[in-house]
Amino acid sequence: MSDINTPTQPRGSHLVRQIGLGSGIAVVVGSTIGSGIFKSPSGIAEQLPGPLAMLAVWVVGGFFVLCGALTLGEIGGAFPYSGGLYVYMREAYGHLSAFLFGWAQLVLLRPSSIGAVAIVFGQYFLRLTGRQEGQPGFNEWTAVFAISAIIIVGIANVLGVKFGTVIGNLTTIAKTAGLLVLIVLALALGLPHAGSHFSSSTPGGGFSIQMFGLALVSVLWAYDGWADGSYISGEITNPRKNVPKAILFGSLLVIAVYVLANIAYLSVFSVQEIAKSQIIAADSMSKLVGMGGVTFIVATVMISTFGTLNATVLTSPRIFFAMAEDKLFFPQLAKVHPRFNTPHVSVILTAILGIVYVLAATAMSGSKAFGALTDAFVIGVVPFYALSVGSVFVFRSREKKRKATNGDAEGNKLADSLIDTVERGHLETHPHAYSPSVHTPLYPVTPILFIASTLFLLLNSLLDADSRIPTLITLGILAAGAPLYYATIARRNRRAS
């Protein structure tokens, strides 16, 4: 019988537990702090021209993320296996929902996330060399550097988890430090002269629930990554304790940095000025300390997006790996490199999909490409976040019934049996005693609030005339996975039985 609280060596083809708590937190922070905090504030300020509304949407977004993180902390401690959200949905709802999540990740969510972040990296790399958007060849060179970055992080994550986590740790420290420098300078030099920047009487400060909802989509893009620590749960040491801690502490750190960053922007510019700036961080540093500050912040954005790209290429393949182990995907994707102990085939597939999306997106103008990719990602991932957080109700209800029937002793035997099976690298749905190491505070209010926020986002996107068609297209792509599942996986299983 294996002890899931200790690092395990691979049995067969399974992955090795070698990621500590610090690296787990760095994965969450690294996946989250990327391009959003540098690009999203201008669009949000345009939609919510009042300073209080602008700050409120970041606080509200952070609050909902915290509700989700607290809930996933409980679930992740009970199911600390590679695949994260995929595993939770499989165990709660069955293979169809898990397949739809994997399908969405494959054709839309992960490629669009990687593509969006890589494009921003390419744009800022060019800005560091003096090139500006609109100049001849800017989009083409953006694609070249974006694809090069994907290839580099792909190779690093094939060569070993340690390579990926070292890159993640270093870039997370660098990007967080860069943002903190901006925050400290803005609060020290700009805040004393901010004047009416924080006044609710700022002209054009009208408030609309519908616009608040649309702005919240952009905020949640910036916050996305808070759940990524769950995908590498199968490689985190002492997972019952460290998986919940990584998700929670990483999310709290990001929320604090984001709210402070927006206060810093308002310390330097009014909301109307922020709305007109496409590179608000660079403009803030330029006003505070001159052109040297611009170079500093452009380099920070480059490091930030490269770190996020690395974290996404580190975490995404674990979803495809878990699907392949469940025989819901091509079996080759469950292969583990015999020397590097990485899901190398899944990593290569993830990188290729990201490259395809970069090529498709840069055929459009840069700003449209970024907006299209990020909106598609947020709307596409929201239903699965709701299902994952909602699985806590399924698990608690199932555990209550199990205890009433079997008692704790029998349940512990079932849990130990599942742990042994999983550590051998064979993931299937088993009877499982639900025994999380932590419990969601204020249950059931916390998960209900998170689920309500996701329903609000979807409804608001469907009601808005500009976002309705893209939302329906995104949801249609997700739904297309259902007939594919019944035509392939379910049909194969019926034949096998």
CSV table of C-alpha atoms in Angstrom, one decimal:
chain,number,residue,atom,x,y,z
A,1,MET,CA,0.0,0.0,0.0
A,2,SER,CA,1.5,3.4,-1.0
A,3,ASP,CA,1.5,6.4,1.1
A,4,ILE,CA,0.2,9.3,-1.0
A,5,ASN,CA,1.8,11.8,1.4
A,6,THR,CA,5.3,10.8,0.4
A,7,PRO,CA,7.1,11.1,-2.9
A,8,THR,CA,6.7,8.0,-5.0
A,9,GLN,CA,8.9,6.5,-7.7
A,10,PRO,CA,7.3,5.6,-11.0
A,11,ARG,CA,5.6,2.3,-11.4
A,12,GLY,CA,5.4,1.4,-15.0
A,13,SER,CA,4.9,4.6,-16.9
A,14,HIS,CA,3.6,6.9,-14.2
A,15,LEU,CA,5.0,10.4,-13.5
A,16,VAL,CA,7.3,11.1,-10.5
A,17,ARG,CA,6.4,13.3,-7.5
A,18,GLN,CA,9.2,15.8,-7.6
A,19,ILE,CA,7.5,19.3,-7.4
A,20,GLY,CA,7.6,20.9,-3.9
A,21,LEU,CA,5.2,23.4,-2.4
A,22,GLY,CA,7.3,26.5,-3.4
A,23,SER,CA,7.4,25.3,-7.1
A,24,GLY,CA,3.7,24.5,-6.9
A,25,ILE,CA,2.9,28.1,-5.8
A,26,ALA,CA,5.2,29.4,-8.5
A,27,VAL,CA,3.3,27.4,-11.1
A,28,VAL,CA,0.0,29.0,-10.0
A,29,VAL,CA,1.5,32.5,-9.9
A,30,GLY,CA,3.5,31.9,-13.1
A,31,SER,CA,0.4,30.6,-15.0
A,32,THR,CA,-1.7,33.6,-13.8
A,33,ILE,CA,0.5,36.7,-14.0
A,34,GLY,CA,1.2,37.0,-17.7
A,35,SER,CA,-0.1,39.5,-20.2
A,36,GLY,CA,-3.5,40.3,-18.6
A,37,ILE,CA,-2.4,42.7,-15.9
A,38,PHE,CA,-0.4,44.7,-18.5
A,39,LYS,CA,-3.0,44.7,-21.3
A,40,SER,CA,-6.5,44.3,-19.7
A,41,PRO,CA,-6.7,47.5,-17.6
A,42,SER,CA,-7.1,49.8,-20.6
A,43,GLY,CA,-10.1,47.9,-22.0
A,44,ILE,CA,-11.6,47.6,-18.5
A,45,ALA,CA,-11.2,51.3,-17.9
A,46,GLU,CA,-12.9,52.0,-21.2
A,47,GLN,CA,-15.9,49.9,-20.2
A,48,LEU,CA,-16.0,51.1,-16.6
A,49,PRO,CA,-14.8,54.8,-16.7
A,50,GLY,CA,-15.3,55.4,-12.9
A,51,PRO,CA,-12.3,54.7,-10.7
A,52,LEU,CA,-14.3,52.9,-8.0
A,53,ALA,CA,-16.0,50.7,-10.6
A,54,MET,CA,-12.6,49.9,-12.2
A,55,LEU,CA,-11.1,48.8,-8.8
A,56,ALA,CA,-14.3,47.0,-7.8
A,57,VAL,CA,-14.3,44.7,-10.8
A,58,TRP,CA,-10.7,43.5,-9.9
A,59,VAL,CA,-11.7,43.0,-6.3
A,60,VAL,CA,-14.9,41.2,-7.3
A,61,GLY,CA,-13.0,39.0,-9.8
A,62,GLY,CA,-10.5,38.2,-7.1
A,63,PHE,CA,-13.2,37.3,-4.6
A,64,PHE,CA,-14.8,34.8,-7.0
A,65,VAL,CA,-11.4,33.3,-7.8
A,66,LEU,CA,-10.8,33.0,-4.1
A,67,CYS,CA,-14.1,31.2,-3.7
A,68,GLY,CA,-13.1,28.8,-6.5
A,69,ALA,CA,-9.6,28.3,-5.0
A,70,LEU,CA,-10.9,27.5,-1.6
A,71,THR,CA,-13.3,24.9,-3.0
A,72,LEU,CA,-10.7,23.3,-5.4
A,73,GLY,CA,-8.3,23.2,-2.4
A,74,GLU,CA,-10.7,20.7,-0.8
A,75,ILE,CA,-11.2,18.6,-3.9
A,76,GLY,CA,-7.6,18.7,-4.9
A,77,GLY,CA,-6.5,17.3,-1.5
A,78,ALA,CA,-8.9,14.4,-2.0
A,79,PHE,CA,-7.9,13.7,-5.6
A,80,PRO,CA,-4.2,14.7,-6.0
A,81,TYR,CA,-3.7,13.1,-9.4
A,82,SER,CA,-2.4,14.4,-12.7
A,83,GLY,CA,-5.1,16.1,-14.8
A,84,GLY,CA,-6.7,18.2,-12.0
A,85,LEU,CA,-10.1,19.5,-13.1
A,86,TYR,CA,-10.3,16.6,-15.6
A,87,VAL,CA,-10.0,14.1,-12.8
A,88,TYR,CA,-12.6,15.9,-10.6
A,89,MET,CA,-15.2,15.9,-13.4
A,90,ARG,CA,-14.5,12.3,-14.3
A,91,GLU,CA,-15.0,11.2,-10.7
A,92,ALA,CA,-18.0,13.4,-10.2
A,93,TYR,CA,-20.0,13.1,-13.4
A,94,GLY,CA,-18.4,10.3,-15.5
A,95,HIS,CA,-16.4,10.0,-18.7
A,96,LEU,CA,-18.6,12.2,-21.0
A,97,SER,CA,-18.0,15.4,-19.0
A,98,ALA,CA,-14.3,14.6,-18.6
A,99,PHE,CA,-14.0,14.0,-22.4
A,100,LEU,CA,-15.8,17.3,-23.2
A,101,PHE,CA,-13.3,19.1,-20.9
A,102,GLY,CA,-10.4,17.4,-22.6
A,103,TRP,CA,-11.9,18.2,-26.0
A,104,ALA,CA,-12.3,21.8,-25.1
A,105,GLN,CA,-8.7,22.0,-23.8
A,106,LEU,CA,-7.5,20.4,-27.0
A,107,VAL,CA,-9.3,22.4,-29.7
A,108,LEU,CA,-9.8,25.7,-28.0
A,109,LEU,CA,-8.7,26.5,-24.5
A,110,ARG,CA,-5.1,25.6,-24.2
A,111,PRO,CA,-4.1,26.5,-27.8
A,112,SER,CA,-5.9,29.9,-27.5
A,113,SER,CA,-4.2,30.6,-24.1
A,114,ILE,CA,-0.8,29.7,-25.4
A,115,GLY,CA,-1.3,31.6,-28.6
A,116,ALA,CA,-2.5,34.8,-26.8
A,117,VAL,CA,0.4,34.8,-24.3
A,118,ALA,CA,3.0,34.0,-27.0
A,119,ILE,CA,1.7,36.8,-29.2
A,120,VAL,CA,2.1,39.3,-26.4
A,121,PHE,CA,5.7,38.0,-25.8
A,122,GLY,CA,6.5,38.5,-29.4
A,123,GLN,CA,5.0,42.0,-29.4
A,124,TYR,CA,7.0,43.1,-26.4
A,125,PHE,CA,10.2,41.5,-27.7
A,126,LEU,CA,9.9,43.7,-30.8
A,127,ARG,CA,9.2,46.8,-28.7
A,128,LEU,CA,12.4,46.1,-26.8
A,129,THR,CA,14.2,46.3,-30.1
A,130,GLY,CA,12.5,49.6,-31.0
A,131,ARG,CA,9.8,48.3,-33.4
A,132,GLN,CA,6.2,49.5,-32.9
A,133,GLU,CA,2.8,48.1,-34.0
A,134,GLY,CA,1.8,49.3,-37.4
A,135,GLN,CA,5.3,49.2,-38.8
A,136,PRO,CA,5.9,46.9,-41.9
A,137,GLY,CA,6.5,43.3,-40.9
A,138,PHE,CA,5.5,43.8,-37.2
A,139,ASN,CA,2.9,41.0,-37.3
A,140,GLU,CA,5.2,38.6,-39.1
A,141,TRP,CA,8.1,39.1,-36.7
A,142,THR,CA,5.7,38.8,-33.8
A,143,ALA,CA,4.7,35.4,-35.0
A,144,VAL,CA,8.4,34.4,-35.5
A,145,PHE,CA,9.3,35.3,-31.9
A,146,ALA,CA,6.1,33.9,-30.5
A,147,ILE,CA,6.7,30.5,-32.1
A,148,SER,CA,10.3,30.5,-31.1
A,149,ALA,CA,9.2,31.0,-27.4
A,150,ILE,CA,6.8,28.1,-27.7
A,151,ILE,CA,9.5,25.9,-29.1
A,152,ILE,CA,11.9,26.8,-26.3
A,153,VAL,CA,9.5,26.1,-23.5
A,154,GLY,CA,8.4,23.0,-25.2
A,155,ILE,CA,11.9,21.6,-25.4
A,156,ALA,CA,12.5,22.6,-21.7
A,157,ASN,CA,9.4,20.7,-20.6
A,158,VAL,CA,10.4,17.6,-22.6
A,159,LEU,CA,13.8,17.6,-21.0
A,160,GLY,CA,12.4,17.4,-17.5
A,161,VAL,CA,10.0,18.7,-14.9
A,162,LYS,CA,13.0,20.3,-13.1
A,163,PHE,CA,13.8,22.4,-16.2
A,164,GLY,CA,10.2,23.6,-16.4
A,165,THR,CA,9.9,24.4,-12.7
A,166,VAL,CA,13.3,26.2,-12.6
A,167,ILE,CA,12.3,28.4,-15.5
A,168,GLY,CA,8.9,28.9,-13.7
A,169,ASN,CA,10.5,29.8,-10.4
A,170,LEU,CA,12.9,32.3,-11.9
A,171,THR,CA,10.4,34.0,-14.1
A,172,THR,CA,7.8,34.1,-11.3
A,173,ILE,CA,10.3,35.9,-9.0
A,174,ALA,CA,11.4,38.3,-11.8
A,175,LYS,CA,7.8,39.2,-12.9
A,176,THR,CA,6.5,39.6,-9.4
A,177,ALA,CA,9.6,41.8,-8.5
A,178,GLY,CA,9.1,43.9,-11.6
A,179,LEU,CA,5.4,44.5,-10.7
A,180,LEU,CA,6.3,45.3,-7.1
A,181,VAL,CA,8.9,47.9,-8.3
A,182,LEU,CA,6.2,49.6,-10.4
A,183,ILE,CA,3.7,49.5,-7.5
A,184,VAL,CA,6.2,50.9,-5.0
A,185,LEU,CA,7.3,53.7,-7.3
A,186,ALA,CA,3.7,54.6,-8.2
A,187,LEU,CA,2.5,54.7,-4.6
A,188,ALA,CA,5.6,56.7,-3.5
A,189,LEU,CA,5.8,59.2,-6.4
A,190,GLY,CA,2.4,59.2,-8.0
A,191,LEU,CA,-0.1,58.7,-5.2
A,192,PRO,CA,0.6,62.0,-3.4
A,193,HIS,CA,-0.2,63.9,-6.6
A,194,ALA,CA,-3.1,61.6,-7.7
A,195,GLY,CA,-5.7,64.2,-6.8
A,196,SER,CA,-9.0,63.4,-8.4
A,197,HIS,CA,-7.9,60.1,-9.9
A,198,PHE,CA,-9.7,58.2,-7.2
A,199,SER,CA,-12.7,60.4,-7.0
A,200,SER,CA,-16.1,58.8,-7.8
A,201,SER,CA,-17.1,62.1,-9.5
A,202,THR,CA,-14.7,61.5,-12.4
A,203,PRO,CA,-16.5,62.5,-15.6
A,204,GLY,CA,-18.0,59.5,-17.4
A,205,GLY,CA,-18.1,57.4,-14.3
A,206,GLY,CA,-21.5,55.9,-15.0
A,207,PHE,CA,-22.1,52.3,-13.9
A,208,SER,CA,-23.8,49.5,-15.9
A,209,ILE,CA,-24.3,45.9,-14.7
A,210,GLN,CA,-23.9,44.7,-18.3
A,211,MET,CA,-20.6,46.5,-18.9
A,212,PHE,CA,-19.4,45.4,-15.5
A,213,GLY,CA,-20.0,41.8,-16.6
A,214,LEU,CA,-18.2,42.3,-19.9
A,215,ALA,CA,-15.3,43.9,-18.0
A,216,LEU,CA,-15.3,40.9,-15.6
A,217,VAL,CA,-14.6,38.6,-18.6
A,218,SER,CA,-11.3,40.5,-19.1
A,219,VAL,CA,-10.5,40.4,-15.4
A,220,LEU,CA,-11.0,36.7,-15.3
A,221,TRP,CA,-8.7,36.3,-18.3
A,222,ALA,CA,-6.1,38.1,-16.2
A,223,TYR,CA,-6.8,35.9,-13.2
A,224,ASP,CA,-6.9,32.6,-15.2
A,225,GLY,CA,-4.3,30.2,-14.1
A,226,TRP,CA,-5.4,30.0,-10.5
A,227,ALA,CA,-6.5,26.4,-11.0
A,228,ASP,CA,-3.4,25.3,-12.9
A,229,GLY,CA,-1.7,23.9,-9.9
A,230,SER,CA,-4.3,21.1,-9.9
A,231,TYR,CA,-3.1,19.8,-13.3
A,232,ILE,CA,0.3,18.8,-11.9
A,233,SER,CA,-1.1,17.3,-8.7
A,234,GLY,CA,0.3,13.9,-9.7
A,235,GLU,CA,3.9,15.3,-9.5
A,236,ILE,CA,3.6,17.4,-6.3
A,237,THR,CA,5.2,16.0,-3.2
A,238,ASN,CA,3.0,15.5,-0.1
A,239,PRO,CA,0.0,16.3,-2.3
A,240,ARG,CA,-2.8,16.1,0.2
A,241,LYS,CA,-1.3,19.1,2.0
A,242,ASN,CA,0.6,20.8,-0.8
A,243,VAL,CA,-2.0,20.8,-3.6
A,244,PRO,CA,-4.5,22.9,-1.5
A,245,LYS,CA,-1.8,25.2,-0.2
A,246,ALA,CA,-0.4,25.8,-3.7
A,247,ILE,CA,-3.8,26.7,-5.2
A,248,LEU,CA,-4.8,28.9,-2.2
A,249,PHE,CA,-1.5,30.7,-1.5
A,250,GLY,CA,-0.8,31.2,-5.2
A,251,SER,CA,-4.3,32.7,-5.8
A,252,LEU,CA,-4.0,35.0,-2.8
A,253,LEU,CA,-0.6,36.3,-3.9
A,254,VAL,CA,-2.0,37.1,-7.4
A,255,ILE,CA,-5.1,38.8,-6.1
A,256,ALA,CA,-3.0,41.1,-3.9
A,257,VAL,CA,-0.6,42.0,-6.7
A,258,TYR,CA,-3.4,42.7,-9.2
A,259,VAL,CA,-5.4,45.0,-6.9
A,260,LEU,CA,-2.2,46.9,-5.9
A,261,ALA,CA,-1.2,47.2,-9.6
A,262,ASN,CA,-4.5,48.8,-10.5
A,263,ILE,CA,-4.2,51.2,-7.5
A,264,ALA,CA,-0.7,52.0,-8.8
A,265,TYR,CA,-2.0,52.8,-12.3
A,266,LEU,CA,-4.6,55.1,-10.8
A,267,SER,CA,-1.9,56.8,-8.8
A,268,VAL,CA,-0.3,57.9,-12.1
A,269,PHE,CA,-3.2,58.3,-14.5
A,270,SER,CA,-6.9,59.0,-14.5
A,271,VAL,CA,-9.3,56.3,-15.6
A,272,GLN,CA,-9.8,58.2,-18.9
A,273,GLU,CA,-6.0,58.2,-19.5
A,274,ILE,CA,-5.7,54.5,-18.6
A,275,ALA,CA,-8.5,53.7,-21.2
A,276,LYS,CA,-6.4,55.4,-23.9
A,277,SER,CA,-3.2,53.5,-23.1
A,278,GLN,CA,-2.5,50.1,-24.7
A,279,ILE,CA,0.7,49.7,-22.7
A,280,ILE,CA,-0.4,51.2,-19.3
A,281,ALA,CA,2.5,49.7,-17.3
A,282,ALA,CA,5.1,51.1,-19.7
A,283,ASP,CA,3.4,54.5,-19.8
A,284,SER,CA,3.2,54.6,-16.0
A,285,MET,CA,7.0,53.9,-15.7
A,286,SER,CA,7.7,56.4,-18.4
A,287,LYS,CA,5.9,59.2,-16.4
A,288,LEU,CA,7.5,58.1,-13.1
A,289,VAL,CA,11.1,57.7,-14.1
A,290,GLY,CA,11.5,58.3,-17.8
A,291,MET,CA,12.5,56.1,-20.7
A,292,GLY,CA,14.7,53.8,-18.5
A,293,GLY,CA,11.5,52.8,-16.7
A,294,VAL,CA,9.9,51.9,-20.1
A,295,THR,CA,12.7,49.5,-20.9
A,296,PHE,CA,12.5,48.0,-17.5
A,297,ILE,CA,8.7,47.3,-17.7
A,298,VAL,CA,8.9,46.1,-21.3
A,299,ALA,CA,11.5,43.6,-20.2
A,300,THR,CA,9.3,42.7,-17.2
A,301,VAL,CA,6.3,42.0,-19.5
A,302,MET,CA,8.6,39.8,-21.7
A,303,ILE,CA,9.7,37.8,-18.7
A,304,SER,CA,6.2,37.6,-17.4
A,305,THR,CA,4.6,36.3,-20.6
A,306,PHE,CA,7.5,33.9,-21.1
A,307,GLY,CA,7.0,32.5,-17.6
A,308,THR,CA,3.3,32.1,-18.2
A,309,LEU,CA,3.9,30.4,-21.5
A,310,ASN,CA,6.3,28.0,-19.7
A,311,ALA,CA,3.8,27.3,-16.9
A,312,THR,CA,1.0,26.6,-19.5
A,313,VAL,CA,3.1,24.2,-21.5
A,314,LEU,CA,4.1,22.5,-18.2
A,315,THR,CA,0.5,22.1,-17.0
A,316,SER,CA,-1.5,21.5,-20.1
A,317,PRO,CA,0.0,18.2,-21.2
A,318,ARG,CA,-1.0,16.6,-17.9
A,319,ILE,CA,-4.7,16.9,-19.0
A,320,PHE,CA,-4.0,15.0,-22.3
A,321,PHE,CA,-1.8,12.5,-20.4
A,322,ALA,CA,-4.7,11.7,-17.9
A,323,MET,CA,-7.2,11.4,-20.8
A,324,ALA,CA,-4.9,9.0,-22.6
A,325,GLU,CA,-4.5,6.9,-19.5
A,326,ASP,CA,-8.2,6.7,-19.3
A,327,LYS,CA,-8.3,5.5,-22.9
A,328,LEU,CA,-10.3,8.6,-23.9
A,329,PHE,CA,-7.5,9.9,-26.1
A,330,PHE,CA,-4.7,8.6,-28.3
A,331,PRO,CA,-2.7,6.1,-26.2
A,332,GLN,CA,0.6,7.6,-27.3
A,333,LEU,CA,-0.1,10.7,-25.3
A,334,ALA,CA,0.2,8.6,-22.1
A,335,LYS,CA,3.8,7.8,-22.8
A,336,VAL,CA,6.4,8.9,-20.3
A,337,HIS,CA,9.9,9.6,-21.5
A,338,PRO,CA,12.1,6.8,-20.1
A,339,ARG,CA,15.0,9.2,-19.3
A,340,PHE,CA,13.3,12.5,-18.5
A,341,ASN,CA,10.1,11.2,-16.8
A,342,THR,CA,7.9,13.7,-18.7
A,343,PRO,CA,4.8,13.2,-20.8
A,344,HIS,CA,6.9,14.2,-23.9
A,345,VAL,CA,4.3,13.3,-26.6
A,346,SER,CA,1.6,15.4,-24.8
A,347,VAL,CA,4.1,18.3,-24.4
A,348,ILE,CA,4.9,18.2,-28.2
A,349,LEU,CA,1.2,18.1,-29.1
A,350,THR,CA,0.5,21.1,-26.8
A,351,ALA,CA,3.3,23.1,-28.4
A,352,ILE,CA,2.2,22.3,-31.9
A,353,LEU,CA,-1.4,23.4,-31.2
A,354,GLY,CA,-0.1,26.7,-29.7
A,355,ILE,CA,2.0,27.3,-32.8
A,356,VAL,CA,-1.1,26.7,-35.1
A,357,TYR,CA,-3.1,29.3,-33.1
A,358,VAL,CA,-0.3,31.8,-33.3
A,359,LEU,CA,-0.2,31.5,-37.1
A,360,ALA,CA,-4.0,31.8,-37.4
A,361,ALA,CA,-4.2,34.7,-35.0
A,362,THR,CA,-1.4,36.8,-36.4
A,363,ALA,CA,-3.2,36.8,-39.8
A,364,MET,CA,-5.5,39.3,-38.0
A,365,SER,CA,-4.4,42.6,-36.5
A,366,GLY,CA,-2.5,42.3,-33.2
A,367,SER,CA,-5.1,43.8,-30.9
A,368,LYS,CA,-8.0,41.8,-32.5
A,369,ALA,CA,-6.0,38.6,-32.3
A,370,PHE,CA,-5.4,39.1,-28.6
A,371,GLY,CA,-9.0,40.0,-27.8
A,372,ALA,CA,-10.5,37.1,-29.9
A,373,LEU,CA,-8.2,34.6,-28.2
A,374,THR,CA,-8.8,35.7,-24.7
A,375,ASP,CA,-12.5,36.1,-25.0
A,376,ALA,CA,-12.8,32.6,-26.5
A,377,PHE,CA,-10.7,31.2,-23.7
A,378,VAL,CA,-12.7,32.8,-20.9
A,379,ILE,CA,-16.1,31.9,-22.2
A,380,GLY,CA,-14.9,28.3,-23.1
A,381,VAL,CA,-13.4,27.6,-19.7
A,382,VAL,CA,-16.1,29.1,-17.5
A,383,PRO,CA,-18.6,26.1,-17.7
A,384,PHE,CA,-15.8,23.7,-16.7
A,385,TYR,CA,-14.7,25.8,-13.8
A,386,ALA,CA,-18.4,25.7,-12.6
A,387,LEU,CA,-18.6,22.0,-13.0
A,388,SER,CA,-15.3,21.4,-11.2
A,389,VAL,CA,-16.2,23.6,-8.3
A,390,GLY,CA,-19.7,22.1,-8.3
A,391,SER,CA,-18.3,18.6,-8.0
A,392,VAL,CA,-17.8,19.2,-4.3
A,393,PHE,CA,-21.5,18.8,-3.8
A,394,VAL,CA,-21.4,15.4,-5.6
A,395,PHE,CA,-18.5,14.2,-3.5
A,396,ARG,CA,-19.9,15.3,-0.2
A,397,SER,CA,-23.3,13.8,-1.0
A,398,ARG,CA,-21.7,10.5,-2.2
A,399,GLU,CA,-19.5,10.3,0.9
A,400,LYS,CA,-22.5,10.9,3.2
A,401,LYS,CA,-24.3,8.0,1.6
A,402,ARG,CA,-21.2,5.8,1.6
A,403,LYS,CA,-20.6,6.3,5.3
A,404,ALA,CA,-24.3,5.5,6.1
A,405,THR,CA,-23.9,2.2,4.1
A,406,ASN,CA,-20.3,1.0,4.7
A,407,GLY,CA,-18.8,3.0,7.6
A,408,ASP,CA,-15.4,4.6,7.7
A,409,ALA,CA,-13.2,1.5,7.8
A,410,GLU,CA,-14.5,0.1,4.5
A,411,GLY,CA,-14.2,3.6,2.9
A,412,ASN,CA,-10.6,3.9,3.9
A,413,LYS,CA,-9.8,0.5,2.2
A,414,LEU,CA,-11.4,1.7,-1.0
A,415,ALA,CA,-9.4,5.0,-0.8
A,416,ASP,CA,-6.1,3.1,-0.3
A,417,SER,CA,-7.0,0.8,-3.2
A,418,LEU,CA,-7.5,3.8,-5.5
A,419,ILE,CA,-4.2,5.3,-4.4
A,420,ASP,CA,-2.3,2.1,-5.2
A,421,THR,CA,-4.0,1.9,-8.6
A,422,VAL,CA,-3.3,5.5,-9.5
A,423,GLU,CA,0.3,5.3,-8.4
A,424,ARG,CA,0.8,2.4,-10.8
A,425,GLY,CA,-0.2,4.7,-13.6
A,426,HIS,CA,-3.7,3.3,-14.4
A,427,LEU,CA,-6.4,5.9,-13.9
A,428,GLU,CA,-10.0,4.8,-13.9
A,429,THR,CA,-13.1,5.7,-11.9
A,430,HIS,CA,-13.2,3.6,-8.7
A,431,PRO,CA,-15.3,3.7,-5.6
A,432,HIS,CA,-13.4,6.3,-3.5
A,433,ALA,CA,-13.8,7.5,0.1
A,434,TYR,CA,-13.8,11.2,-0.1
A,435,SER,CA,-11.3,12.3,2.6
A,436,PRO,CA,-10.0,15.8,1.9
A,437,SER,CA,-7.2,17.2,4.1
A,438,VAL,CA,-8.9,20.6,4.2
A,439,HIS,CA,-12.6,21.7,4.0
A,440,THR,CA,-14.1,24.6,2.1
A,441,PRO,CA,-14.8,27.5,4.5
A,442,LEU,CA,-18.4,28.7,4.7
A,443,TYR,CA,-19.6,25.7,2.7
A,444,PRO,CA,-22.0,25.6,0.8
A,445,VAL,CA,-22.0,29.4,0.3
A,446,THR,CA,-18.4,29.6,-1.1
A,447,PRO,CA,-18.9,27.2,-4.1
A,448,ILE,CA,-22.4,28.6,-4.7
A,449,LEU,CA,-21.0,32.1,-5.1
A,450,PHE,CA,-18.4,30.9,-7.5
A,451,ILE,CA,-20.9,29.0,-9.6
A,452,ALA,CA,-23.3,32.0,-9.6
A,453,SER,CA,-20.5,34.2,-10.9
A,454,THR,CA,-19.9,31.9,-13.9
A,455,LEU,CA,-23.6,31.7,-14.7
A,456,PHE,CA,-23.7,35.5,-14.6
A,457,LEU,CA,-20.8,35.7,-17.0
A,458,LEU,CA,-22.3,33.3,-19.5
A,459,LEU,CA,-25.7,35.0,-19.4
A,460,ASN,CA,-24.2,38.4,-19.7
A,461,SER,CA,-22.2,37.4,-22.8
A,462,LEU,CA,-25.3,35.9,-24.4
A,463,LEU,CA,-27.4,39.0,-23.8
A,464,ASP,CA,-24.7,41.5,-25.1
A,465,ALA,CA,-25.2,42.0,-28.9
A,466,ASP,CA,-21.4,42.2,-29.6
A,467,SER,CA,-20.4,39.1,-27.7
A,468,ARG,CA,-23.5,36.9,-28.4
A,469,ILE,CA,-22.3,35.4,-31.7
A,470,PRO,CA,-18.7,34.6,-30.5
A,471,THR,CA,-20.1,33.1,-27.3
A,472,LEU,CA,-22.5,30.9,-29.2
A,473,ILE,CA,-19.7,29.8,-31.5
A,474,THR,CA,-17.5,28.9,-28.6
A,475,LEU,CA,-20.2,27.0,-26.8
A,476,GLY,CA,-21.0,25.2,-30.1
A,477,ILE,CA,-17.4,24.1,-30.4
A,478,LEU,CA,-17.6,22.7,-26.9
A,479,ALA,CA,-20.9,20.9,-27.5
A,480,ALA,CA,-19.5,19.3,-30.7
A,481,GLY,CA,-17.5,17.1,-28.5
A,482,ALA,CA,-20.6,15.2,-27.4
A,483,PRO,CA,-21.5,13.5,-30.7
A,484,LEU,CA,-17.8,12.8,-31.2
A,485,TYR,CA,-17.6,11.0,-27.9
A,486,TYR,CA,-20.7,8.9,-28.6
A,487,ALA,CA,-19.4,8.1,-32.1
A,488,THR,CA,-16.0,7.0,-30.9
A,489,ILE,CA,-15.3,6.3,-27.3
A,490,ALA,CA,-18.8,5.2,-26.2
A,491,ARG,CA,-19.1,3.0,-29.4
A,492,ARG,CA,-15.8,1.4,-28.7
A,493,ASN,CA,-16.6,0.7,-25.1
A,494,ARG,CA,-19.9,-0.9,-26.2
A,495,ARG,CA,-18.1,-3.2,-28.6
A,496,ALA,CA,-15.5,-4.1,-25.9
A,497,SER,CA,-18.3,-5.1,-23.4
